[in-house]
Coordinates of C-alpha atoms in Angstrom, one line a residue:
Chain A
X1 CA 41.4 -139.2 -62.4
X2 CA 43.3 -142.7 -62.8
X3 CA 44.9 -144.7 -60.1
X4 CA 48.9 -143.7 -60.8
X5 CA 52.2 -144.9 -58.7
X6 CA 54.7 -142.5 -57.6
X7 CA 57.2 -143.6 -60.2
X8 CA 54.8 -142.5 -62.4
X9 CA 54.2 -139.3 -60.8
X10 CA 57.9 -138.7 -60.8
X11 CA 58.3 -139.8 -64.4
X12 CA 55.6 -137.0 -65.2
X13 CA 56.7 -134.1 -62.9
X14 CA 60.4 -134.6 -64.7
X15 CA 59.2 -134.0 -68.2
X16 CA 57.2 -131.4 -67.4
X17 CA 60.2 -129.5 -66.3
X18 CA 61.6 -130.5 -70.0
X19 CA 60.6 -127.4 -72.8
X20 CA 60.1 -128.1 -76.8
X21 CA 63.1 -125.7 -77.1
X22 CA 65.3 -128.5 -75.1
X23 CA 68.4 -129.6 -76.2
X24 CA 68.7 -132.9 -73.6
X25 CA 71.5 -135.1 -72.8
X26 CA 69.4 -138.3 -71.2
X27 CA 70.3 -140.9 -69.3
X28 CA 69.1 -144.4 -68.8
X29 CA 65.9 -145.1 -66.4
X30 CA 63.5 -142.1 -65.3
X31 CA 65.4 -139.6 -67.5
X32 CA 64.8 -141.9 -70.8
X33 CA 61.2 -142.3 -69.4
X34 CA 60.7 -138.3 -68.5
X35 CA 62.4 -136.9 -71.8
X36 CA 60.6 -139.4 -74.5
X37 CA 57.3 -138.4 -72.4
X38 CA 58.2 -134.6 -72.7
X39 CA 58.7 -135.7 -76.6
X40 CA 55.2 -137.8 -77.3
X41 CA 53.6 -135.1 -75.3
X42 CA 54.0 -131.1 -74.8
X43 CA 57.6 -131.0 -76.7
X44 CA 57.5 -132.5 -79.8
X45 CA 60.3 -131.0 -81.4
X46 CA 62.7 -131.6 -78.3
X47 CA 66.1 -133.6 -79.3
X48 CA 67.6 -136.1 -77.5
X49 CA 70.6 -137.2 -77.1
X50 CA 72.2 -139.9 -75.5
X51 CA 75.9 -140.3 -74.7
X52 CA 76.6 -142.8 -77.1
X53 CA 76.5 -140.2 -79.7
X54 CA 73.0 -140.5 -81.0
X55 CA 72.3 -136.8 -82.0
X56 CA 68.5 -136.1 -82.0
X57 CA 66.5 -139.3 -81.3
X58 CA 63.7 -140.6 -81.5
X59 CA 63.4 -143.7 -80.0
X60 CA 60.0 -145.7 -80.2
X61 CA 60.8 -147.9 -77.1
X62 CA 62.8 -147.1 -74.1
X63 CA 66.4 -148.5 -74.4
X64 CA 68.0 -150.8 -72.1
X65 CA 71.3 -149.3 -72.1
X66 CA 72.8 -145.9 -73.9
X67 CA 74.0 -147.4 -76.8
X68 CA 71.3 -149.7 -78.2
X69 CA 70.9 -149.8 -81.6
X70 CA 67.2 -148.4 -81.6
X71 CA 69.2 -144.7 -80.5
X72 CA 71.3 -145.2 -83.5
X73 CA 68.6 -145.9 -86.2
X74 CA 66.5 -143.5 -85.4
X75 CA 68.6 -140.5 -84.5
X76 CA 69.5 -137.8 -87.3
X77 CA 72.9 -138.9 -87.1
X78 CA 75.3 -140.7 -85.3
X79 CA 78.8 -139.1 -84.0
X80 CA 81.7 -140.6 -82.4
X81 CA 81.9 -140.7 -78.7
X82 CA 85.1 -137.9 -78.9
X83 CA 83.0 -135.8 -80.5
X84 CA 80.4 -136.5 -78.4
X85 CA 82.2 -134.9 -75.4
X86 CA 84.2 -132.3 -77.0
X87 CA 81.9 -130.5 -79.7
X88 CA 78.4 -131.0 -78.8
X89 CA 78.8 -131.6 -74.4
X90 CA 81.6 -129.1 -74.0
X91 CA 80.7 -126.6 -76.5
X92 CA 78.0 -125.7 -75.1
X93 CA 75.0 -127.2 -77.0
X94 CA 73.2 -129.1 -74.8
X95 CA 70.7 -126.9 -72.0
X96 CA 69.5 -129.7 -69.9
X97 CA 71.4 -132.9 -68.4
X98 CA 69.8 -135.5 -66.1
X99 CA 71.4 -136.8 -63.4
X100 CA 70.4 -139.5 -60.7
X101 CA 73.0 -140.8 -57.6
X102 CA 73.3 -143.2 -55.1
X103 CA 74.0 -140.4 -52.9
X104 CA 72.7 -136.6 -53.2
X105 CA 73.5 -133.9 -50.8
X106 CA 71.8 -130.5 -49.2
X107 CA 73.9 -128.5 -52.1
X108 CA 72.4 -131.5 -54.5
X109 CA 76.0 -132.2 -55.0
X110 CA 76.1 -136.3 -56.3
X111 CA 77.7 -139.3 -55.7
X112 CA 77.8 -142.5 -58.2
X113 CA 81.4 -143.5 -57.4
X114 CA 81.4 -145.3 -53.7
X115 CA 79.9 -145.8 -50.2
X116 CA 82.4 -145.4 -47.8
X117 CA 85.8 -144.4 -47.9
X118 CA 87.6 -144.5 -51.9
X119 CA 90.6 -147.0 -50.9
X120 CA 88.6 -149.2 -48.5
X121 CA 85.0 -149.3 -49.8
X122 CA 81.8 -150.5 -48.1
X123 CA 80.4 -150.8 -52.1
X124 CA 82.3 -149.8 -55.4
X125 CA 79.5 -148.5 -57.7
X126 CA 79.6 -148.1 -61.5
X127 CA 81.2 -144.4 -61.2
X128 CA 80.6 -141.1 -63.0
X129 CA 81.1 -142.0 -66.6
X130 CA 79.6 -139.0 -68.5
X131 CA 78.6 -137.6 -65.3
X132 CA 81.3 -135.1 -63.9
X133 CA 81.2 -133.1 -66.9
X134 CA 77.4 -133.0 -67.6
X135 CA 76.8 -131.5 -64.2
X136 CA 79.5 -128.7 -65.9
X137 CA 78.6 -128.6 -69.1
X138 CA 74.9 -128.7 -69.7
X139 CA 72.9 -125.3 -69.1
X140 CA 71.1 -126.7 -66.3
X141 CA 70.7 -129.8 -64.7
X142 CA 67.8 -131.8 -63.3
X143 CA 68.1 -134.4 -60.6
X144 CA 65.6 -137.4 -60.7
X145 CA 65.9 -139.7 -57.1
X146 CA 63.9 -142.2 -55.1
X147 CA 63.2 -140.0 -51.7
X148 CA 65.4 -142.0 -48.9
X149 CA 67.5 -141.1 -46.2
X150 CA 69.9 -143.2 -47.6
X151 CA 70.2 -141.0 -50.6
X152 CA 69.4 -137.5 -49.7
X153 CA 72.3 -137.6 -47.2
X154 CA 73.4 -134.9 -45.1
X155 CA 77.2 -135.1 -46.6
X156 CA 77.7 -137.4 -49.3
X157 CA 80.9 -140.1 -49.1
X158 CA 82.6 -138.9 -52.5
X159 CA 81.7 -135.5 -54.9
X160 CA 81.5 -137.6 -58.3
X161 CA 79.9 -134.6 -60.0
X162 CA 79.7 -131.0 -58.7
X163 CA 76.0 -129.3 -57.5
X164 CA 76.5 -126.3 -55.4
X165 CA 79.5 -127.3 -53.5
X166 CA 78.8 -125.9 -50.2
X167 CA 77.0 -122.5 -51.5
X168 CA 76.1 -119.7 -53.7
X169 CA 80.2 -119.2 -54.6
X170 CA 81.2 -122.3 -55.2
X171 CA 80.6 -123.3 -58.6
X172 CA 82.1 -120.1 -60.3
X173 CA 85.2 -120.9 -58.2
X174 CA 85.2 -124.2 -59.4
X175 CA 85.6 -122.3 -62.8
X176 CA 82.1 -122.8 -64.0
X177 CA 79.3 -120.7 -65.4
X178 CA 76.4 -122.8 -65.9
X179 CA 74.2 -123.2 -63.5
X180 CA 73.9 -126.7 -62.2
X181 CA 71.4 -128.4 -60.9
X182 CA 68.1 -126.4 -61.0
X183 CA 65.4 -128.7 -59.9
X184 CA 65.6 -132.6 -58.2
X185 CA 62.8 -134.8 -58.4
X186 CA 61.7 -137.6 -56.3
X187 CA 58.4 -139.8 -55.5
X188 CA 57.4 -137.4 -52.9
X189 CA 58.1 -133.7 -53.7
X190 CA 60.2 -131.2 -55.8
X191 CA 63.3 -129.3 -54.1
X192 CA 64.8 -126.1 -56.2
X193 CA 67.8 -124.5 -54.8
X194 CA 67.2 -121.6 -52.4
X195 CA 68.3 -118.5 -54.7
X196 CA 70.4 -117.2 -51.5
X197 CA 72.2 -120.2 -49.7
X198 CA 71.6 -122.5 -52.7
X199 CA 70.8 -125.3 -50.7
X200 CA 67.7 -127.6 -52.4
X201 CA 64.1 -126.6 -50.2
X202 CA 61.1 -128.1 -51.1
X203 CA 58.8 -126.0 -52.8
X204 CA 56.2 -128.9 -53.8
X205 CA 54.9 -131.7 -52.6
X206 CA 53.0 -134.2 -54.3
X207 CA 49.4 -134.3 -53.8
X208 CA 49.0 -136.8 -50.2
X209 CA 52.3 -136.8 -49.3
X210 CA 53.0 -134.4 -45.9
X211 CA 55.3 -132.8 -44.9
X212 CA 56.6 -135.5 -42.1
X213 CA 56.9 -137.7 -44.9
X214 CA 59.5 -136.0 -46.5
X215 CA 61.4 -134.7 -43.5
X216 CA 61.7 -138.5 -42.5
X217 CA 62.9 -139.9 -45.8
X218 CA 65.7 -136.9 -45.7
X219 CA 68.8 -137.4 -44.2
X220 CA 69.3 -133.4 -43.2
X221 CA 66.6 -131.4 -41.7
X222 CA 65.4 -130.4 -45.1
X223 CA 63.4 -127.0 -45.2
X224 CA 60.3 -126.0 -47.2
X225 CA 59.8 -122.8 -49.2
X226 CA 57.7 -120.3 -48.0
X227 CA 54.5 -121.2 -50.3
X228 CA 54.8 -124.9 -51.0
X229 CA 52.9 -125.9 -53.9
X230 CA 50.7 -129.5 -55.0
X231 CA 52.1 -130.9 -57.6
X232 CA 49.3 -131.3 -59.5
X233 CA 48.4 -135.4 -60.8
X234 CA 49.5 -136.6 -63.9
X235 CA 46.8 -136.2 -66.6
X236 CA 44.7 -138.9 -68.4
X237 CA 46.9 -138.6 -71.4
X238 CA 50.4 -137.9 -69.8
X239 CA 49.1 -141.7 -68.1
X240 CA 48.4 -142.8 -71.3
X241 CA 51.3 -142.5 -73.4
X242 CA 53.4 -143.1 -70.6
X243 CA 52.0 -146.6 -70.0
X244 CA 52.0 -147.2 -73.9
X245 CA 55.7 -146.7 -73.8
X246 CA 56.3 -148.5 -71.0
X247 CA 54.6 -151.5 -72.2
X248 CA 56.0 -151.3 -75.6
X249 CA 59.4 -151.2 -74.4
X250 CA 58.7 -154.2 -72.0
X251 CA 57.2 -156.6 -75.0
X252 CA 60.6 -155.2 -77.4
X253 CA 62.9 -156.4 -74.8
X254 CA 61.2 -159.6 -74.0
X255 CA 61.6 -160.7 -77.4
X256 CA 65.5 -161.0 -77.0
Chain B
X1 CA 99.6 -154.0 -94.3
X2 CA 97.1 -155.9 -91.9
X3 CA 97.7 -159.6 -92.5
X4 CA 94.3 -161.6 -92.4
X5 CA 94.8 -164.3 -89.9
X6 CA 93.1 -166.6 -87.1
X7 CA 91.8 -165.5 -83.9
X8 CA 93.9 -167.1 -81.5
X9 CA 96.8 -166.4 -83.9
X10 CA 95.9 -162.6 -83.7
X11 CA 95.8 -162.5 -80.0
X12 CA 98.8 -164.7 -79.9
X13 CA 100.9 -162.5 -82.0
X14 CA 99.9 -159.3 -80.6
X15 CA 98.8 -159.7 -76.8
X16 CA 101.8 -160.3 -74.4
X17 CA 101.5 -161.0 -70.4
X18 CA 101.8 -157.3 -68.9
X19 CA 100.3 -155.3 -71.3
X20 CA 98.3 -152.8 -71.5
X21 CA 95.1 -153.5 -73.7
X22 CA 92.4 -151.4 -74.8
X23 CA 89.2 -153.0 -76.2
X24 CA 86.6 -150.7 -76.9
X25 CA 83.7 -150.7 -78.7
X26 CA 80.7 -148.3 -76.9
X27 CA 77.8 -150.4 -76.1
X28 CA 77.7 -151.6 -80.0
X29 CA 80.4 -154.1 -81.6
X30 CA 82.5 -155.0 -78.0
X31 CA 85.3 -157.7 -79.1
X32 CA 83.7 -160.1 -77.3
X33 CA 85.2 -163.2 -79.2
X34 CA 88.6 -161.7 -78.8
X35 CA 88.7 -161.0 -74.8
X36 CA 87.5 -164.9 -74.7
X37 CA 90.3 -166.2 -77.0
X38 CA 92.6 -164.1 -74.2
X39 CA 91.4 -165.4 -71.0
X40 CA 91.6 -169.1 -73.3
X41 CA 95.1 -168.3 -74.0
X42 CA 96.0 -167.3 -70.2
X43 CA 97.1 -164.2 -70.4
X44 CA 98.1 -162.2 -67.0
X45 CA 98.9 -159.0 -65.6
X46 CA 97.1 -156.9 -68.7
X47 CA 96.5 -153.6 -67.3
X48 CA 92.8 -152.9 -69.2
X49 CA 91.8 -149.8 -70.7
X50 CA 88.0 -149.1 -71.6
X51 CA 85.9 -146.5 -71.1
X52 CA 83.1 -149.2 -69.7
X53 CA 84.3 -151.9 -68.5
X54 CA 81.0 -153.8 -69.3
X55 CA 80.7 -157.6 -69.2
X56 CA 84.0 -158.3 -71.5
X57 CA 86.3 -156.3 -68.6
X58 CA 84.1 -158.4 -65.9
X59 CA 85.0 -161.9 -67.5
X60 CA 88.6 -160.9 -68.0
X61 CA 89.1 -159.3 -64.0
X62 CA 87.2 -162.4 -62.6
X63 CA 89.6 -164.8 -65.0
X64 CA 92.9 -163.2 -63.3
X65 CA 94.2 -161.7 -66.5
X66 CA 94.6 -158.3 -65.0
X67 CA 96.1 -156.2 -62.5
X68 CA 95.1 -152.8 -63.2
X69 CA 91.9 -151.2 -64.7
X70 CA 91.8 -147.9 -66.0
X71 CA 87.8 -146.9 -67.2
X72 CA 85.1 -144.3 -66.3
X73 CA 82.2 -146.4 -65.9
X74 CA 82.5 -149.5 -64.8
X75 CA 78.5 -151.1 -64.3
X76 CA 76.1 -153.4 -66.4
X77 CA 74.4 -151.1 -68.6
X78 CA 71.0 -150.7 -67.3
X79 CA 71.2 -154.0 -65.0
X80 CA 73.9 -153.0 -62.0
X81 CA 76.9 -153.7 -60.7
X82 CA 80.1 -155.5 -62.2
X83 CA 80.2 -158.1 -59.6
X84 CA 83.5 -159.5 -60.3
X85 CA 85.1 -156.0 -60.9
X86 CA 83.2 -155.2 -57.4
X87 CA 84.8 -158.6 -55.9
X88 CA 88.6 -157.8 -57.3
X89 CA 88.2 -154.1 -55.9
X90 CA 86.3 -154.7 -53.0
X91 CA 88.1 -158.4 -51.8
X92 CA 91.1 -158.4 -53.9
X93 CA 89.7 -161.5 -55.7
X94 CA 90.6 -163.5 -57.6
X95 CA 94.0 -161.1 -57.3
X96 CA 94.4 -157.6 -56.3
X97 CA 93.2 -154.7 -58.9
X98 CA 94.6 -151.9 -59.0
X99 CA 91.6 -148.8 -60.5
X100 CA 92.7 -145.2 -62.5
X101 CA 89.3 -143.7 -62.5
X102 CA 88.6 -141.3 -64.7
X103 CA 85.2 -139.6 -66.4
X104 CA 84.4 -140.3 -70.0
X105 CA 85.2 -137.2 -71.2
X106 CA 88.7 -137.4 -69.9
X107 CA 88.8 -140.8 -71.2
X108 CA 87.9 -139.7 -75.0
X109 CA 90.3 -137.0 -74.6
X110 CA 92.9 -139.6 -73.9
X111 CA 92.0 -141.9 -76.5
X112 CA 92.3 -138.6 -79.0
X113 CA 95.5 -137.4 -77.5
X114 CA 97.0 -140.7 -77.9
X115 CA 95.5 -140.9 -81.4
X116 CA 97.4 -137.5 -82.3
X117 CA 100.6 -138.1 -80.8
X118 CA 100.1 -135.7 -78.6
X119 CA 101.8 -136.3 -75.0
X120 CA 98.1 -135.6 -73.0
X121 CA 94.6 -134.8 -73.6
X122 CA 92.9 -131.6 -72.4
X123 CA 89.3 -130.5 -71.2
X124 CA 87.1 -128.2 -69.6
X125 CA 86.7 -131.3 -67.3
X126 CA 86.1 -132.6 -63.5
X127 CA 85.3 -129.5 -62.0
X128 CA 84.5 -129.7 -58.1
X129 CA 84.8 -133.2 -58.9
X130 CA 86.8 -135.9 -55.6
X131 CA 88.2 -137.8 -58.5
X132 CA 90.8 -135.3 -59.1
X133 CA 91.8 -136.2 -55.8
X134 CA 92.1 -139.8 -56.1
X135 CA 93.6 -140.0 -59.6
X136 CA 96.6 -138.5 -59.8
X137 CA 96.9 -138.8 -63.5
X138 CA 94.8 -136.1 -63.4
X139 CA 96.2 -132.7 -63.5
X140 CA 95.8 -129.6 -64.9
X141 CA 97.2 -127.0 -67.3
X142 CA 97.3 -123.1 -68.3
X143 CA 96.4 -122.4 -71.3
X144 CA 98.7 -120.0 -72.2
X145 CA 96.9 -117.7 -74.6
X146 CA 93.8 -117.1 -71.8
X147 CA 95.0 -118.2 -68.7
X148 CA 92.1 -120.1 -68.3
X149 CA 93.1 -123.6 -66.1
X150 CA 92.0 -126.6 -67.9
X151 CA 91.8 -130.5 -67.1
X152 CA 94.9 -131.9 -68.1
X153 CA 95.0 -136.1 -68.4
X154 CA 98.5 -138.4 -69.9
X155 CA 97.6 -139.9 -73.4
X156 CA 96.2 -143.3 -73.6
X157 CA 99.0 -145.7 -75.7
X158 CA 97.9 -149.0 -75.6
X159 CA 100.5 -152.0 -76.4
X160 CA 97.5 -153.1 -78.5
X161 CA 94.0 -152.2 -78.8
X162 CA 91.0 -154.7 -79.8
X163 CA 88.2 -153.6 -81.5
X164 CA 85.1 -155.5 -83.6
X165 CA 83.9 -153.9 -86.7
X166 CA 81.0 -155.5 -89.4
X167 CA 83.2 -156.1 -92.0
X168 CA 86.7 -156.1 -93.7
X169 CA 88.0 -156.6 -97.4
X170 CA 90.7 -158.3 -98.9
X171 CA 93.4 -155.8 -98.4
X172 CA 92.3 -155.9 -94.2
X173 CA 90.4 -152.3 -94.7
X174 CA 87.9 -152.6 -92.1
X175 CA 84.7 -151.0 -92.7
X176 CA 82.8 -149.4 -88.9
X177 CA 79.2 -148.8 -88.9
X178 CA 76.6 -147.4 -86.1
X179 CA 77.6 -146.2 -83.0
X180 CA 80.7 -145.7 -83.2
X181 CA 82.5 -145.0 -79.8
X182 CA 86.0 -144.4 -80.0
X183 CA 87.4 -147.1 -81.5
X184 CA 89.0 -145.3 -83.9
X185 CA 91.0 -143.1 -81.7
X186 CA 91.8 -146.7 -79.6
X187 CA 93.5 -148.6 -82.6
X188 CA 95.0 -145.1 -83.7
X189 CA 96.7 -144.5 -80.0
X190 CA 97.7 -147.9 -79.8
X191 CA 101.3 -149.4 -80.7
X192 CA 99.9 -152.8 -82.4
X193 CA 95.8 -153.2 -83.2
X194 CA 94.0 -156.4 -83.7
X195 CA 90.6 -156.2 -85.4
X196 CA 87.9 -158.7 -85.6
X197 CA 85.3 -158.7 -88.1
X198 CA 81.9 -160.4 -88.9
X199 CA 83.0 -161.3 -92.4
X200 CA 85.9 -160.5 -95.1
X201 CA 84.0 -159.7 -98.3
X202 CA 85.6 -158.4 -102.1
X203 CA 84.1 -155.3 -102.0
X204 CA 83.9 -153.1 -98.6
X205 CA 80.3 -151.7 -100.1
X206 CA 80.7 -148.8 -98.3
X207 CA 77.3 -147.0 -97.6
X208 CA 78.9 -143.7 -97.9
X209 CA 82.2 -141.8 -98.7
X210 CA 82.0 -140.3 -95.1
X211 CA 82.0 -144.0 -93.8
X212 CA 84.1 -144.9 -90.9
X213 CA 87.1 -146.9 -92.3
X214 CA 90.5 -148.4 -90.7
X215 CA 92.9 -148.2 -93.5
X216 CA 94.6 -151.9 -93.9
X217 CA 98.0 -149.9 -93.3
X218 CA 96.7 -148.6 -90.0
X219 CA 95.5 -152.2 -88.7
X220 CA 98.1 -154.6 -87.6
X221 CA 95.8 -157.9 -88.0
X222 CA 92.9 -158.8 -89.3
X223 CA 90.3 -161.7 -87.8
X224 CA 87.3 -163.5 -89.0
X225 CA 84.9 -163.5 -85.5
X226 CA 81.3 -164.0 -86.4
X227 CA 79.2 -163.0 -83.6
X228 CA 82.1 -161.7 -82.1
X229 CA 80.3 -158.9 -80.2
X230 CA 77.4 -161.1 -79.1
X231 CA 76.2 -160.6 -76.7
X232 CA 76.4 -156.8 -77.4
X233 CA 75.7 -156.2 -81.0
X234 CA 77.0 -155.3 -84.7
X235 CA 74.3 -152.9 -86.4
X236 CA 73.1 -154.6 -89.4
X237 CA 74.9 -158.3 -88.6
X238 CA 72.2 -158.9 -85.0
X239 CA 70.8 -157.4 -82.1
X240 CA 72.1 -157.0 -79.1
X241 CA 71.1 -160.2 -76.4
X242 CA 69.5 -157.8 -73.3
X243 CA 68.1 -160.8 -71.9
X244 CA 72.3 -162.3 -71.3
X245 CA 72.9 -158.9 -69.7
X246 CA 70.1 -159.1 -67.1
X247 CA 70.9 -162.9 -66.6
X248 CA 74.7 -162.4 -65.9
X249 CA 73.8 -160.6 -62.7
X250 CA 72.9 -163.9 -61.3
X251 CA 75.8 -165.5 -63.4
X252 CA 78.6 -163.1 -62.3
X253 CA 77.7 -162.7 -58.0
X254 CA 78.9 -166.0 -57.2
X255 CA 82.6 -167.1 -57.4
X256 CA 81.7 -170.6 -58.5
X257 CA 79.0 -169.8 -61.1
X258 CA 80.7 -167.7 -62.7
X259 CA 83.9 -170.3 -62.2
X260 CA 81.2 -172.4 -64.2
X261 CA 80.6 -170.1 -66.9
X262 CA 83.6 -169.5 -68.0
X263 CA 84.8 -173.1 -67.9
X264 CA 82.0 -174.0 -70.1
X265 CA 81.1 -170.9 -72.3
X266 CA 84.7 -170.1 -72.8
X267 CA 87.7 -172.6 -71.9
X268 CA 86.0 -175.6 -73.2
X269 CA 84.0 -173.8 -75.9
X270 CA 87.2 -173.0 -77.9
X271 CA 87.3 -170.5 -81.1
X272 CA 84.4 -172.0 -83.1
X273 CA 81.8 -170.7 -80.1
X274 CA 83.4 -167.7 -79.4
X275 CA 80.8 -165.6 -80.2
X276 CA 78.1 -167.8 -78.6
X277 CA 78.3 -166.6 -75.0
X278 CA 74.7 -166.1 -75.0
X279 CA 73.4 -169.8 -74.8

């Protein structure tokens, strides 16, 4: 087996979790990266779609932002960003969304708004754009995250989009009946909500990372499922046509 | 009737201090040329609508011309932060900003409410979410036939919107190719609309009947811009300039090189460089 880095490992585990059946709503960085792997790999027939209204693309490089206009040439069609929201997000259509935050709580609820308090903030970040109403609107969600303590935080500063609020109630309250985010991702291990409290366990690590390892890059103490699995390496090819991608991409946008 | 004029006769004509000024464009075709010709022509206390903010919305905050920002996602597309939106929120500079924050749905929703006439836009939106709790534009409604309770947000109606499209005809029918956004729905919502285009041409050479097209009768005015979404993009025209976007992180962090930037890219370029931000 090839030498691989945890991004990569992470980049693999995601689109594993992606099926040919898919219907994805991706987002810039290791979603883009994990759902056009799950595409040149086990799910050929997947379709993506990014926000910018590119229905069912096929992107031969990884874009630098949601609307570039490699989505938009080589996606079946094109729709405009009302639409976007309302028919295709809201209606139901799409079974996975991807989200990442700067903050991610026990009940893998999210935060991409601000650190520290709204009014008087320690940083302003981007905020939730499409996000509030993926974690809503898509079947289920997957969560892809750098393992930190500064991220998986024990209560994050602001709920930009809803996870499990604070248990297995809270979402149908909320008025919702999808069922939010299913899996979260990182460099060291997977975490699936527990099916009773619905707070996010770890039920895999990745192979040579412990235990200790994870419980000190998380900001709660984090529990582990009963059986905790290996998450087995990425294969030869899965490296492959990862690093083909990645390397295409890199030489496309150099050349601007 | 749109009338075909100049840029900064366009932006003079139709942008006043205090308004409120959508320029949208999502990713693809941002008015670039158009916000420069408005930080040129001094303009203050716009409040700015756009769904992301993006590097136009960053140059016009860190310029002074507004006072409020109402958007849903306000970063560098696959770079970062907006460091002079972070700056004016963060340490009121260079003048306080005041933020509505909303998600893009709720924005779209605005954008089609206002484009409908319709007093508010609805959705199935921002459940569970703290940013009802900050915005107080956002409410929420009964639907009466289900009782179901729905996300209910005020219509966006601009005093003008701005928006860049490849290409416009005689008449000022402005032809809209790509990814589309919702600029549409922006110059529809709005009281007055300026629109900039690559090039006027005879014939509109539509690719298709279903083509997106401004009627001239919908469009207040009508500018020649080339380049004037560089350094995003106009599908067909040129590509967008990734290589700006990664480099205005470094441009935009500092107060006095970004000062810089704009006195040289902008002020002193004038009209015939609007579109050259890039160099």
């Amino acid at each position: 087996m090839s030498d691989y880095t945890s991004d990569e490992l992470l980049t693999v585990a995601a689109a594993r979790a992606l099926r040919n059946d898919d219907v994805c709503f991706v987002g810039i960085g290791a979603p883009s990266a994990a759902c056009n792997l799950a595409r040149l790999t086990h799910a050929p027939d997947i379709v993506l779609i990014y926000e910018s209204g590119t229905l069912q693309t096929r992107p031969d490089v990884l874009p630098l932002s949601i609307g570039d206009g490699e989505l938009c040439e080589t996606a079946l069609t094109t729709v405009p960003v009302v639409e976007m929201f309302q028919y295709w997000l809201q209606g139901g259509r799409i079974s996975k969304g991807f989200l990442g935050g700067a903050q991610i709580d026990r009940f893998a609820n999210i935060n991409t708004t601000v650190i520290g308090d709204y009014d008087a903030p320690k940083v302003r970040l981007p905020g939730g754009g499409g996000a509030p109403e993926i974690a809503g609107s898509c079947g289920e969600v997957l969560i892809t995250a750098k393992h930190s303590t500064r991220t998986f935080v024990e209560a994050v500063d602001f709920v930009t989009s809803l996870g499990h609020g604070r248990g297995p109630d809270d979402r149908r309250a909320a008025g919702l009946s999808t069922a939010g985010p299913v899996l979260a991702v990182t460099d060291l291990c997977l975490l699936e909500p527990d099916a009773r409290t619905r707070e996010l366990v770890v039920t895999s690590l990745h192979e040579g990372v412990t235990r200790a390892q994870v419980e000190e890059a998380t900001g709660w103490p984090v529990r582990f499922a009963d059986e905790v699995a290996t998450t087995p390496p990425p294969s030869d090819e899965e490296l492959r046509v990862l690093r083909d991608l990645h390397e295409r991409t890199e030489r496309a946008h150099a050349g601007n | 009737m749109a009338d075909i004029v100049s840029l900064p006769d366009a932006i003079a004509a139709h942008v006043r201090d205090g308004d409120t000024v959508a320029m949208e464009g999502f990713t693809h075709l941002i008015p670039f040329a158009a916000g420069h010709e408005i930080i040129r022509q001094g303009r203050r206390g716009l409040t700015l609508v756009r769904m992301t903010p993006d590097l136009i919305y960053d140059q016009l905050i860190g310029a002074g011309c507004a006072s409020k920002l109402v958007f849903s996602w306000g970063g560098n597309p696959g770079v970062g932060s907006l460091h002079r939106l972070r700056d004016a929120v963060e340490h009121a500079w260079p003048n306080a900003l005041e933020i509505e924050e909303h998600s893009h749905a709720a924005m779209a929703a605005a954008f089609h409410a206002g484009a409908a006439g319709l007093p508010f836009g609805t959705l199935r939106g921002y459940a569970g979410s703290d940013l009802r709790r900050v915005n107080r534009n956002v409410r929420s409604v009964t639907c009466p036939f289900t009782g179901e309770e729905l996300a209910a947000v005020p219509a966006h109606r601009p005093d003008v919107s701005i928006v860049h499209a490849q290409r416009a005809d005689r008449h000022g029918n402005v032809l809209v190719e790509g990814i589309v956004g919702v600029q549409k729905e922006a110059v529809l919502a709005a009281e007055r609309s300026v629109v900039t285009v690559e090039e006027v041409v005879d014939d509109l050479a539509a690719p298709s009947p279903n083509s997106v097209i401004l009627p001239s009768w919908a469009v207040d005015a009508v500018a020649v811009a080339p380049r004037g979404a560089a350094p995003s993009y106009a599908h067909g025209y040129y590509d967008r300039d990734n290589a700006f976007y990664q480099s205005w992180d470094a441009i935009s962090r500092d107060r006095e090189t970004f000062e810089t930037w704009i006195r040289e890219h902008v002020l002193e370029a004038g009209t015939a460089d609007a579109g050259g931000a890039s160099t």
